[in-house]
Amino acid sequence: MSSPPLIEMRDIVKVYPNGVVANDGVHFTVEPGEIHALVGENGAGKTTLMKILYGLESPTQGEIRLRGRPVHFRSPLDAIAHGIGMVHQNFMLIPSFTVAENIVLGQEPRHRMLVDREAALQITRELSQQYGLRVEAEAVVDSVPVGMRQRVEILKTLYRGAEILILDEPTAVLTPQETQELFQAIRALVAQGKTVIFITHKLREVKEISDRVTVMRNGRVMGTLPTAQATTDQLARMMVGRDVLLTVEKPPAQPGEPVLEVRDLTYVSETGRTMLRDVRFTVRAGEILGVAGVEGNGQTELVEVLTGLRPATGGSARVRGREILNATPRQVRLSGVAHIPEDRLNNGLALTATINENLIVDRYFRPPFLRGLFIDSQVVQEHGVRLIQAFDIRAPGGDVPVASLSGGNMQKVIVAREFSAEPVLLIAAQPTRGIDVGATEFIRRQLVEKRSGGTAVLLISADLAEVMSLSDRLVVMYEGQITGVFPQVDRVSEEELGLYMLGLRRQTPEEMEAYL
Amino acid sequence: MNRVLRSNPVREALRVAIAVAVALTLGFIVTLFVSEDPVGAYKAFLFGPVSRLNRFGDWIEESITLIFLGLAVALVFKASQFSLGQEGQMVLGALVAGAVALYVPLPGILRIPLGLLAAMVVGFLWGMLPGFLKAYVEADEIVSTLMLNVVALKIYEYLLTYKIKPPDAGYTASATFPDPGILPTFLPPLPFLAEIRQLFMQRTNISIALYLVLAAVVVVYLLMYRMPFGYELRMVGANLRFARYGGIHTRRTIMLSMAVSGIFAGLAGAHLAMGIHRKLILNITFGLGFEGIVVSLLARNNPLAVPLTGLAYGYLRAGADVMERSSDVSREMVLVIQAVIILLVTAERILPMVQRRIAARRSAPGAAQTPEPAPASGPAKGDA
């Protein structure tokens, strides 16, 4: 082939001011019209590389060529002008605007001085039709499902003239069915001449959708190969640098006493929406109860109500017989509950505080940390060293701010704190979301170990494969209710669970009664 | 060499040194334009505060106030509570300290601690009020503290004018405090110090507030970095949701951060009343209320750095005073020079920006360049 590649990133080096080398001599090429998967652990440098391509970060060294010509992006506006669009992992939409308004935002069609709403709707419908991305143009973004929000994001970049789309972990928030829809849409885009770069952790998706795959590790490219020639095992090995157990070894559960008993739990939000309705279930010592469901069906509220972060409207929840509803977070923790929060950056950590400080938030007020009037910094220091070692947190020491760690290591800080609290009940919400294969494997093993040691575990995860492989029993939540119970996880298929998750099927209360 | 430049304290010191140098040069350029004798005027500015003992005293006295205020601000800002209530807390601190000094018939050994304690308590309470409003009814602390400043100031003026001012006084001020209500000079009455002590007492009002403020620095440091309350305060400041998730009583922490901060602003008021002026006068705070913010920001809210930035800022203010009085540069231009210096020192991004520019220029020749101006942005498709 004589024509140059569509994108060629040569010898990209990115050193952050804090000395972290995120990209270390990366070569990355994308051919026109391909679906190119970019995989690697968190902290491997994929997102940095894409941010450089999108003009969000400037490389310390190296050059970018677009269709053979060198380009230099000072901001995303430059990248967009060159036809590069990026859909971020966290959607950048204005929730109170309609779908059409979000799509045209910044480049609104005008009628005299005002935004031409009709034209915006028209544009949205045409785009939606052209690319087969189904959206409701007039709906307010706040009220549409996550899958549609993602399509809105994609349309937004297409409206800005994107020829190359960068999708940053687009499937993290989708159900299996929605993922399939997204894949169809991606294929349709490519059929119309677009090029797609697809960042993911999930090797199964790489195999399913991509033409070529580039694996990154430690800021370097480990290789680029045609997907058809790669096996998942091989890719996993390239990512981690060793063999990875993609399935968790799990001894049979030996459930004991009930630890958490939730009865008729109801939660009505401040805006008057019923987010949880008559939820009931039991978690026993030594078992993992998994909660599956599409995000936004009450799982977040369930966890926050159980951990004292939101007031419940009705019902009861007892931990070893002690009521925990409407207690303060500290009282809940003192009853033996530990909590790995879903939103680790906002809830689970104080990013500007040090690792050591993050590790003591639930225990600084009692001995041995508190001695007389003062917190014993020696004890805090030793405690940090111990946990950093035990949980394999990759950090230069306990005195660095958590913000300097990679995503997987941030999560290990949380896991270290919550596991070392020796809880009777561990509530883990999305414990491995967005973190690398190595850390995921580690955290999953730790969860199973805790459970085998007699801790009751309530596991909430949008990753079906995760809940299915870890849970001893499984419930599905849909619109704030439990709509299905599966006492034997190996007897149910992903597709069947998907039907429950989408509300297309549900069990009657009588059917569920015996297993809750 | 690069490694040395990258180490944090070195960079920080270098950053400040460069900023100060640039600022002083700019200040001199301004002086060139407005003065007949720019060198003389600038000399007065740079060396004025150490040229005479009474000027030295003015510098130290004002720095003590600034350090107290800086500590107060460091405490609340560390909790990410942007309380601007130091002015109000200070003026009420001065009021109650003054009232104790004037009216409580106790010997000095009891009257002075009582006056200080009263100022601390009133500062605490006047800080707790907006703290409560913020924590429990979500009233914005910036607005509430500014409003409460007005309330405090007017209470002070009312009581001073109608209750405290002696009926026969020619202007609005209290009687001068009796000796047991005045902070003693900082030099102990030892025989071999007698002469120098006499000199300081005649020329300056540097009092035991000097020791109080140093003790306050230590207390604030221990409070913030060694005690559970400080941990709670810093976590609330770093990430409120994390603090709550971790079990910290966030509302109480917010309220107490503003209340405890008030203690130190109250002490600043007591220092003004019992140490410097030795009576209550109108406008006793002399516009110092908001200067604590500058002091604390210069110190990056680090209590151990506050004495240094307080002294430095106090020096700047004292120098500006001397320049104004002993040269032809007007007060307004003095303030401009002062503001330029502060601006340059606080502008955190200036040095990194310069570094980036230099780095960009160095890599420019060989590195990627936009081959042509970017096409006008628009919904049009790329020109593939």
Short mmCIF file of C-alpha atoms in Angstrom, two decimals, chain B residues 8-344:
data_model
loop_
_atom_site.label_atom_id
_atom_site.label_comp_id
_atom_site.label_asym_id
_atom_site.label_seq_id
_atom_site.Cartn_x
_atom_site.Cartn_y
_atom_site.Cartn_z
CA ASN B 8 9.27 20.88 45.08
CA PRO B 9 10.62 23.16 47.82
CA VAL B 10 13.37 24.44 45.53
CA ARG B 11 10.92 25.20 42.78
CA GLU B 12 8.58 26.88 45.17
CA ALA B 13 11.32 29.08 46.61
CA LEU B 14 12.59 29.88 43.14
CA ARG B 15 9.11 30.69 41.98
CA VAL B 16 8.56 33.14 44.82
CA ALA B 17 12.01 34.68 44.40
CA ILE B 18 11.50 35.29 40.69
CA ALA B 19 8.03 36.67 41.27
CA VAL B 20 9.31 39.04 43.95
CA ALA B 21 12.17 40.20 41.74
CA VAL B 22 9.88 40.84 38.79
CA ALA B 23 7.36 42.55 41.02
CA LEU B 24 9.95 44.82 42.63
CA THR B 25 11.29 45.76 39.20
CA LEU B 26 7.80 46.57 37.99
CA GLY B 27 7.18 48.52 41.17
CA PHE B 28 10.30 50.54 40.51
CA ILE B 29 9.23 51.23 36.94
CA VAL B 30 5.94 52.58 38.25
CA THR B 31 7.84 54.70 40.74
CA LEU B 32 10.00 56.09 37.91
CA PHE B 33 6.88 57.54 36.36
CA VAL B 34 5.35 59.12 39.43
CA SER B 35 8.27 60.39 41.45
CA GLU B 36 10.78 63.20 41.12
CA ASP B 37 13.18 61.20 43.24
CA PRO B 38 12.41 57.59 42.41
CA VAL B 39 15.51 56.13 43.99
CA GLY B 40 14.88 57.92 47.27
CA ALA B 41 11.21 56.98 47.25
CA TYR B 42 11.92 53.35 46.47
CA LYS B 43 14.58 53.24 49.14
CA ALA B 44 12.02 54.46 51.63
CA PHE B 45 9.75 51.67 50.48
CA LEU B 46 12.36 48.93 50.61
CA PHE B 47 14.21 49.89 53.79
CA GLY B 48 11.78 52.16 55.62
CA PRO B 49 10.44 49.62 58.09
CA VAL B 50 13.90 48.88 59.51
CA SER B 51 15.24 52.41 59.42
CA ARG B 52 13.88 53.51 62.80
CA LEU B 53 12.77 51.70 65.92
CA ASN B 54 9.24 53.11 65.87
CA ARG B 55 8.81 52.01 62.26
CA PHE B 56 10.15 48.61 63.16
CA GLY B 57 7.56 48.50 65.92
CA ASP B 58 4.77 49.41 63.51
CA TRP B 59 5.86 46.61 61.23
CA ILE B 60 5.93 43.96 63.97
CA GLU B 61 2.66 45.10 65.53
CA GLU B 62 0.82 44.98 62.25
CA SER B 63 2.41 41.66 61.37
CA ILE B 64 1.06 40.17 64.60
CA THR B 65 -2.46 41.17 63.56
CA LEU B 66 -1.86 39.79 60.10
CA ILE B 67 -0.56 36.48 61.41
CA PHE B 68 -3.56 36.02 63.69
CA LEU B 69 -5.84 36.74 60.76
CA GLY B 70 -3.82 34.54 58.43
CA LEU B 71 -4.20 31.64 60.86
CA ALA B 72 -7.93 32.23 61.03
CA VAL B 73 -8.19 32.15 57.25
CA ALA B 74 -5.89 29.13 56.89
CA LEU B 75 -8.20 27.13 59.15
CA VAL B 76 -11.41 27.82 57.27
CA PHE B 77 -9.90 27.72 53.82
CA LYS B 78 -8.33 24.35 54.57
CA ALA B 79 -11.87 23.12 55.15
CA SER B 80 -12.86 24.71 51.82
CA GLN B 81 -15.14 27.10 53.69
CA PHE B 82 -14.69 30.53 52.23
CA SER B 83 -15.53 32.52 55.29
CA LEU B 84 -14.77 36.22 54.95
CA GLY B 85 -15.94 36.95 58.48
CA GLN B 86 -12.58 37.77 60.06
CA GLU B 87 -13.33 41.51 60.03
CA GLY B 88 -16.49 41.06 62.09
CA GLN B 89 -14.92 38.57 64.47
CA MET B 90 -11.96 40.87 64.95
CA VAL B 91 -14.01 43.99 65.67
CA LEU B 92 -16.16 42.14 68.20
CA GLY B 93 -13.02 40.65 69.72
CA ALA B 94 -11.68 44.16 70.13
CA LEU B 95 -14.98 45.29 71.63
CA VAL B 96 -15.22 42.66 74.35
CA ALA B 97 -11.51 42.75 75.12
CA GLY B 98 -11.82 46.52 75.43
CA ALA B 99 -14.88 46.22 77.65
CA VAL B 100 -13.05 43.86 79.97
CA ALA B 101 -10.01 46.14 79.99
CA LEU B 102 -12.15 49.14 80.85
CA TYR B 103 -14.73 47.82 83.25
CA VAL B 104 -13.65 44.65 85.01
CA PRO B 105 -11.96 45.65 88.24
CA LEU B 106 -9.41 42.87 88.42
CA PRO B 107 -5.65 43.04 88.63
CA GLY B 108 -3.79 42.77 85.32
CA ILE B 109 -2.78 39.19 85.88
CA LEU B 110 -6.46 38.23 85.74
CA ARG B 111 -7.92 41.06 83.66
CA ILE B 112 -5.70 40.44 80.64
CA PRO B 113 -6.36 36.69 80.38
CA LEU B 114 -10.04 37.40 80.88
CA GLY B 115 -10.01 39.99 78.08
CA LEU B 116 -8.22 37.59 75.75
CA LEU B 117 -10.59 34.79 76.66
CA ALA B 118 -13.62 37.02 76.05
CA ALA B 119 -12.27 37.94 72.61
CA MET B 120 -11.71 34.26 71.79
CA VAL B 121 -15.19 33.30 72.92
CA VAL B 122 -16.90 36.06 70.98
CA GLY B 123 -14.84 35.24 67.88
CA PHE B 124 -15.80 31.61 68.25
CA LEU B 125 -19.48 32.41 68.54
CA TRP B 126 -19.47 34.97 65.74
CA GLY B 127 -17.83 32.34 63.52
CA MET B 128 -20.14 29.58 64.66
CA LEU B 129 -23.20 31.54 63.56
CA PRO B 130 -22.45 31.54 59.81
CA GLY B 131 -20.96 28.06 60.29
CA PHE B 132 -24.28 26.83 61.61
CA LEU B 133 -26.13 28.56 58.79
CA LYS B 134 -23.84 26.95 56.23
CA ALA B 135 -23.87 23.48 57.72
CA TYR B 136 -27.52 23.14 58.59
CA VAL B 137 -29.50 25.47 56.33
CA GLU B 138 -27.01 25.72 53.47
CA ALA B 139 -26.61 29.48 53.57
CA ASP B 140 -23.67 30.50 51.44
CA GLU B 141 -20.88 31.44 53.83
CA ILE B 142 -19.46 34.17 51.62
CA VAL B 143 -22.69 36.12 51.73
CA SER B 144 -23.51 35.41 55.36
CA THR B 145 -20.08 36.32 56.67
CA LEU B 146 -19.99 39.56 54.70
CA MET B 147 -23.39 40.50 56.07
CA LEU B 148 -22.38 39.57 59.60
CA ASN B 149 -19.31 41.77 59.21
CA VAL B 150 -21.61 44.73 58.72
CA VAL B 151 -23.71 43.72 61.69
CA ALA B 152 -20.63 43.37 63.89
CA LEU B 153 -19.20 46.65 62.76
CA LYS B 154 -22.40 48.53 63.43
CA ILE B 155 -22.82 46.93 66.85
CA TYR B 156 -19.30 48.06 67.63
CA GLU B 157 -19.91 51.59 66.43
CA TYR B 158 -23.22 51.84 68.23
CA LEU B 159 -21.89 50.67 71.57
CA LEU B 160 -18.77 52.76 71.24
CA THR B 161 -20.67 55.93 70.34
CA TYR B 162 -23.55 55.66 72.77
CA LYS B 163 -22.34 53.52 75.67
CA ILE B 164 -18.59 53.45 75.92
CA LYS B 165 -17.45 56.90 74.83
CA PRO B 166 -17.05 59.16 77.84
CA PRO B 167 -19.68 61.97 77.55
CA ASP B 168 -17.02 64.67 77.67
CA ALA B 169 -14.77 63.17 74.97
CA GLY B 170 -14.16 65.34 71.95
CA TYR B 171 -14.17 62.46 69.46
CA THR B 172 -15.59 58.98 69.29
CA ALA B 173 -13.29 56.81 71.35
CA SER B 174 -13.24 55.16 74.71
CA ALA B 175 -11.09 56.35 77.55
CA THR B 176 -7.55 55.01 77.42
CA PHE B 177 -7.46 51.64 79.17
CA PRO B 178 -6.11 51.55 82.68
CA ASP B 179 -2.73 49.82 83.04
CA PRO B 180 -4.13 46.44 84.15
CA GLY B 181 -6.04 46.33 80.85
CA ILE B 182 -3.01 46.85 78.60
CA LEU B 183 -0.85 44.02 77.30
CA PRO B 184 2.61 44.35 78.86
CA THR B 185 5.63 44.84 76.65
CA PHE B 186 7.24 41.74 75.23
CA LEU B 187 10.52 42.22 77.06
CA PRO B 188 10.41 40.85 80.59
CA PRO B 189 11.26 43.34 83.38
CA LEU B 190 14.74 41.97 84.04
CA PRO B 191 17.44 44.29 85.35
CA PHE B 192 19.88 43.85 82.49
CA LEU B 193 17.14 44.50 79.96
CA ALA B 194 15.86 47.58 81.68
CA GLU B 195 17.36 50.09 79.30
CA ILE B 196 16.40 48.44 76.06
CA ARG B 197 12.99 47.65 77.53
CA GLN B 198 12.48 51.30 78.28
CA LEU B 199 13.43 52.18 74.73
CA PHE B 200 11.00 49.70 73.22
CA MET B 201 8.21 50.82 75.53
CA GLN B 202 8.66 54.43 74.48
CA ARG B 203 8.92 53.84 70.76
CA THR B 204 6.79 50.76 70.09
CA ASN B 205 3.76 48.86 71.28
CA ILE B 206 5.21 45.41 70.73
CA SER B 207 3.58 43.45 73.53
CA ILE B 208 3.28 39.90 74.75
CA ALA B 209 0.94 39.42 71.80
CA LEU B 210 4.16 38.48 70.05
CA TYR B 211 4.36 35.32 72.16
CA LEU B 212 0.65 34.73 71.90
CA VAL B 213 0.81 34.74 68.13
CA LEU B 214 3.74 32.32 68.07
CA ALA B 215 1.85 30.03 70.41
CA ALA B 216 -1.17 30.36 68.15
CA VAL B 217 0.88 29.21 65.17
CA VAL B 218 1.89 26.08 67.04
CA VAL B 219 -1.66 25.47 68.26
CA VAL B 220 -3.13 25.83 64.78
CA TYR B 221 -0.49 23.53 63.36
CA LEU B 222 -1.18 20.85 65.97
CA LEU B 223 -4.90 21.29 65.54
CA MET B 224 -4.75 20.96 61.78
CA TYR B 225 -2.16 18.25 61.33
CA ARG B 226 -2.01 16.27 64.55
CA MET B 227 -5.50 16.18 66.00
CA PRO B 228 -8.66 14.38 64.90
CA PHE B 229 -10.48 17.67 64.40
CA GLY B 230 -7.82 18.78 61.94
CA TYR B 231 -8.02 15.51 60.07
CA GLU B 232 -11.78 15.91 59.80
CA LEU B 233 -11.36 19.50 58.70
CA ARG B 234 -8.84 18.65 56.01
CA MET B 235 -10.87 15.74 54.69
CA VAL B 236 -13.98 17.91 54.55
CA GLY B 237 -11.92 20.44 52.65
CA ALA B 238 -10.39 17.88 50.31
CA ASN B 239 -13.62 16.08 49.46
CA LEU B 240 -16.82 16.62 51.37
CA ARG B 241 -18.50 13.51 49.99
CA PHE B 242 -15.56 11.35 50.93
CA ALA B 243 -15.62 12.73 54.46
CA ARG B 244 -19.29 11.92 54.79
CA TYR B 245 -18.88 8.46 53.29
CA GLY B 246 -16.04 7.78 55.70
CA GLY B 247 -18.22 8.60 58.70
CA ILE B 248 -17.04 12.10 59.52
CA HIS B 249 -19.72 14.34 60.98
CA THR B 250 -19.39 16.84 58.15
CA ARG B 251 -21.93 19.41 59.31
CA ARG B 252 -20.37 19.69 62.72
CA THR B 253 -16.92 19.93 61.16
CA ILE B 254 -17.99 22.75 58.85
CA MET B 255 -19.57 24.64 61.72
CA LEU B 256 -16.60 24.15 64.01
CA SER B 257 -14.06 25.07 61.35
CA MET B 258 -15.64 28.49 61.06
CA ALA B 259 -16.06 28.84 64.82
CA VAL B 260 -12.50 27.83 65.67
CA SER B 261 -11.21 30.16 62.98
CA GLY B 262 -13.10 32.95 64.74
CA ILE B 263 -11.04 32.40 67.89
CA PHE B 264 -7.93 33.66 66.12
CA ALA B 265 -9.65 36.59 64.46
CA GLY B 266 -10.99 37.47 67.90
CA LEU B 267 -7.47 37.40 69.28
CA ALA B 268 -6.39 39.74 66.51
CA GLY B 269 -9.06 42.13 67.79
CA ALA B 270 -7.84 41.81 71.37
CA HIS B 271 -4.32 42.61 70.15
CA LEU B 272 -5.59 45.73 68.39
CA ALA B 273 -7.49 46.94 71.44
CA MET B 274 -5.29 45.93 74.37
CA GLY B 275 -1.93 45.94 72.63
CA ILE B 276 -1.78 48.63 69.95
CA HIS B 277 -4.42 51.30 70.44
CA ARG B 278 -5.00 50.86 74.17
CA LYS B 279 -8.45 52.28 73.72
CA LEU B 280 -11.40 51.60 71.48
CA ILE B 281 -11.56 53.89 68.46
CA LEU B 282 -13.73 54.08 65.40
CA ASN B 283 -12.31 52.15 62.46
CA ILE B 284 -10.10 50.17 64.79
CA THR B 285 -9.49 47.38 62.26
CA PHE B 286 -8.16 49.88 59.76
CA GLY B 287 -9.21 47.74 56.81
CA LEU B 288 -7.12 44.79 57.91
CA GLY B 289 -10.04 42.38 57.94
CA PHE B 290 -9.47 40.94 54.50
CA GLU B 291 -5.69 41.02 54.54
CA GLY B 292 -5.64 37.70 56.37
CA ILE B 293 -6.73 36.12 53.11
CA VAL B 294 -3.64 37.40 51.30
CA VAL B 295 -1.41 36.22 54.11
CA SER B 296 -2.97 32.77 54.17
CA LEU B 297 -3.02 32.34 50.41
CA LEU B 298 0.63 33.33 50.17
CA ALA B 299 1.30 30.61 52.73
CA ARG B 300 -0.87 28.13 50.80
CA ASN B 301 -2.98 27.82 53.94
CA ASN B 302 -0.05 26.25 55.74
CA PRO B 303 -0.03 27.54 59.34
CA LEU B 304 3.73 27.10 59.68
CA ALA B 305 4.30 29.41 56.71
CA VAL B 306 1.83 32.04 57.93
CA PRO B 307 4.31 33.83 60.23
CA LEU B 308 6.70 34.26 57.30
CA THR B 309 4.10 35.52 54.88
CA GLY B 310 2.57 37.66 57.61
CA LEU B 311 5.90 39.31 58.31
CA ALA B 312 6.60 39.72 54.60
CA TYR B 313 3.23 41.21 53.87
CA GLY B 314 3.44 43.35 56.98
CA TYR B 315 6.80 44.60 55.75
CA LEU B 316 5.32 45.50 52.42
CA ARG B 317 2.52 47.43 54.06
CA ALA B 318 4.88 49.16 56.48
CA GLY B 319 7.25 50.03 53.64
CA ALA B 320 4.38 51.48 51.67
CA ASP B 321 3.44 53.59 54.68
CA VAL B 322 6.94 54.95 55.00
CA MET B 323 7.14 55.66 51.28
CA GLU B 324 3.89 57.52 51.40
CA ARG B 325 4.94 59.64 54.34
CA SER B 326 8.51 60.37 53.33
CA SER B 327 8.35 60.77 49.55
CA ASP B 328 6.26 62.45 46.88
CA VAL B 329 4.60 59.23 45.81
CA SER B 330 0.89 59.33 46.56
CA ARG B 331 -0.95 56.75 48.64
CA GLU B 332 -2.75 55.55 45.53
CA MET B 333 0.43 54.72 43.64
CA VAL B 334 1.86 53.04 46.70
CA LEU B 335 -1.16 50.78 46.77
CA VAL B 336 -0.74 50.04 43.06
CA ILE B 337 2.85 48.94 43.60
CA GLN B 338 1.83 46.84 46.56
CA ALA B 339 -0.97 45.20 44.60
CA VAL B 340 1.30 44.42 41.65
CA ILE B 341 3.72 42.66 43.95
CA ILE B 342 1.02 40.58 45.60
CA LEU B 343 -0.50 39.74 42.26
CA LEU B 344 2.75 38.46 40.85
#
